[in-house]
């Protein structure tokens, strides 16, 4: 079975993504190097695992890395709207600068849930670094905390995408690029 044949078109190639991730890494290095306390990067599993792995290697600072897991999607392509934290942090984020690393901000449900959670754990600032943002689909407003900043790789048109960590039904995450899934795959 060839995963590539289920993709209608490529939106961002592996090279384009890596170039953008490098830029984000440099920006984060500049923005956080003067802070007295080192940052904690918190990836939202599973989708952010590839982005996080590439991003941390482009940040030239001491840091901690951790994950949270949020359940919001079933096997469909539309969020069911009520995310829940299903796997806790290992690092104590109290008083720390957290950089939340997301694959995509879609409705905003997941992000606002994780921000509330990190706030309740006492993070002193919460920034967000997302690979993609689909502003057309935003339903929930979220607020960064403290001196938190928003970083975004690319603005994504309103298509269901797969690859570079993005899945449909837990498949396609290992494609090296981000592409649009053929609608007949999720409509069948
Ligand atoms: P939100 O809670 O609606 O903002 O959804 C965020 C989560 O939905 C992301 O972390 C992704 O896992 C998933 N998601 C949203 N859009 C897509 C897509 O186009 N392809 C794959 N997953 C997506
Ligand atoms: Mg996800």
XYZ file of C-alpha atoms and ligand atoms in Angstrom:
212
model
C 0.000 0.000 0.000
C 1.409 3.417 -0.969
C 0.387 6.157 1.463
C 1.398 8.832 -1.060
C -1.364 7.793 -3.435
C -4.037 8.819 -0.861
C -2.762 12.399 -0.925
C -4.383 14.817 -3.351
C -1.660 17.447 -3.230
C 1.295 18.509 -1.145
C 0.907 21.815 0.714
C 4.394 21.972 2.276
C 7.355 19.810 1.326
C 9.823 18.361 3.803
C 12.365 21.045 2.832
C 9.897 23.914 3.235
C 8.836 22.631 6.643
C 12.406 22.225 7.883
C 13.315 25.716 6.732
C 10.348 27.197 8.592
C 11.038 25.095 11.700
C 14.620 26.418 11.699
C 13.322 29.987 11.601
C 10.947 29.285 14.490
C 13.799 27.730 16.471
C 15.983 30.793 15.962
C 13.143 33.091 16.937
C 12.441 31.106 20.120
C 16.164 31.096 20.974
C 16.296 34.878 20.651
C 13.079 35.419 22.611
C 13.929 33.122 25.517
C 17.706 33.443 25.900
C 17.456 36.503 28.150
C 14.989 34.955 30.591
C 16.374 33.934 33.950
C 14.487 30.614 33.985
C 14.862 28.097 31.165
C 11.744 27.142 29.181
C 9.744 23.906 29.211
C 8.531 22.728 25.826
C 5.301 20.801 26.149
C 4.221 18.873 23.077
C 0.621 17.872 22.559
C 0.722 14.152 21.771
C 0.517 12.499 19.395
C 0.262 14.991 16.556
C 3.119 17.299 17.597
C 5.788 14.616 18.041
C 7.637 15.174 14.747
C 7.380 18.960 14.869
C 8.601 18.980 18.481
C 11.523 16.683 17.656
C 12.659 18.916 14.788
C 11.985 22.153 16.686
C 13.940 21.359 19.875
C 17.065 20.681 17.790
C 16.832 24.223 16.394
C 16.617 25.896 19.793
C 20.043 26.676 21.228
C 19.086 26.847 24.914
C 18.906 24.560 27.938
C 15.306 23.383 28.266
C 12.996 20.650 29.470
C 10.758 18.658 27.163
C 7.505 17.007 28.134
C 4.202 15.888 26.666
C 0.536 16.090 27.491
C -2.063 13.986 25.810
C -5.469 15.355 24.979
C -8.364 13.303 23.746
C -10.714 15.183 21.488
C -10.823 13.468 18.131
C -12.447 10.164 17.380
C -11.598 8.598 14.084
C -13.413 11.309 12.116
C -12.170 14.594 10.704
C -14.234 16.914 12.917
C -13.532 17.626 16.586
C -16.148 16.425 19.064
C -15.577 19.671 20.951
C -14.828 18.447 24.483
C -11.130 17.719 24.949
C -9.826 16.064 28.109
C -6.279 15.770 29.456
C -5.624 12.043 29.464
C -1.900 11.950 30.201
C -0.252 14.169 32.761
C 3.034 16.102 32.725
C 6.164 14.741 34.369
C 7.976 18.083 34.690
C 6.794 20.541 37.359
C 5.857 23.672 35.399
C 5.223 25.860 38.461
C 6.938 29.226 37.916
C 8.277 28.132 34.517
C 7.956 29.547 31.004
C 5.995 26.971 29.061
C 6.095 26.790 25.279
C 3.168 24.690 24.190
C 3.961 22.898 20.937
C 0.951 21.990 18.821
C 0.554 20.457 15.380
C -2.409 22.658 14.449
C -4.830 25.129 15.966
C -8.198 24.329 14.462
C -11.319 25.160 16.519
C -9.081 26.186 19.429
C -10.735 23.697 21.808
C -7.611 21.652 22.483
C -5.425 24.679 23.007
C -7.743 26.441 25.428
C -8.086 23.207 27.421
C -4.302 22.713 27.656
C -3.708 26.397 28.492
C -6.225 26.186 31.362
C -4.543 23.032 32.576
C -1.023 24.549 32.510
C -2.321 27.660 34.212
C -3.776 25.519 36.991
C -0.317 23.925 37.366
C 1.186 27.378 38.022
C 3.145 28.112 34.809
C 4.392 31.701 34.960
C 4.039 32.245 31.235
C 2.469 30.216 28.445
C 3.494 30.670 24.809
C 2.164 28.657 21.898
C 4.195 27.392 18.961
C 2.031 25.686 16.376
C 3.115 24.342 13.011
C -0.211 25.193 11.373
C -3.132 27.476 12.088
C -6.532 27.145 10.408
C -8.080 30.514 11.337
C -11.198 29.871 9.238
C -12.295 27.179 11.692
C -11.732 28.968 15.004
C -14.605 28.599 17.475
C -12.932 29.055 20.851
C -10.893 32.067 21.852
C -7.753 31.343 23.881
C -5.482 33.643 25.833
C -1.751 33.348 26.314
C -0.472 33.742 29.870
C 2.041 36.259 31.248
C 4.633 37.284 28.683
C 3.509 34.429 26.439
C 3.807 34.836 22.666
C 2.188 33.137 19.695
C 4.370 31.469 17.049
C 2.959 29.874 13.918
C 4.685 28.021 11.088
C 2.127 28.345 8.310
C -1.452 29.441 7.895
C -3.387 26.423 6.629
C -6.310 26.564 4.203
C -9.448 24.743 5.325
C -8.520 21.212 4.153
C -8.025 18.062 6.156
C -4.272 17.498 6.102
C -2.064 14.490 6.833
C 1.672 13.822 7.197
C 4.518 15.236 9.349
C 2.640 14.045 12.454
C -0.897 14.694 11.205
C -3.087 11.621 11.047
C -6.345 10.369 9.727
C -7.506 7.457 11.866
C -3.939 7.103 13.288
C -2.444 6.660 9.806
C -0.238 8.845 7.567
C 1.754 10.463 10.427
C 5.011 9.230 8.930
C 4.689 11.005 5.583
C 7.552 13.541 5.495
C 5.428 16.363 4.025
C 2.026 17.930 4.835
C -0.590 17.166 2.211
C -4.328 17.204 1.601
C -5.989 13.824 2.026
C -8.227 12.751 -0.861
C -11.809 13.279 0.367
C -12.839 9.825 -0.864
C -10.562 8.331 1.830
C -12.515 9.830 4.738
C -15.876 9.819 3.003
C -15.767 6.093 2.286
P -8.976 21.764 17.866
O -9.197 21.325 19.261
O -10.242 21.757 17.063
O -8.238 23.075 17.718
O -8.160 20.632 17.161
C -6.846 20.450 17.326
C -6.472 19.036 17.013
O -7.266 18.500 15.941
C -5.065 19.015 16.509
O -4.161 18.822 17.569
C -5.068 17.881 15.514
O -4.681 16.690 16.150
C -6.494 17.733 15.052
N -6.681 18.274 13.688
C -7.253 19.440 13.317
N -7.232 19.613 11.992
C -6.610 18.531 11.486
C -6.252 18.131 10.139
O -6.502 18.814 9.123
N -5.622 16.932 10.031
C -5.315 16.142 11.113
N -5.613 16.490 12.370
C -6.257 17.664 12.564
Mg -3.964 16.023 17.773
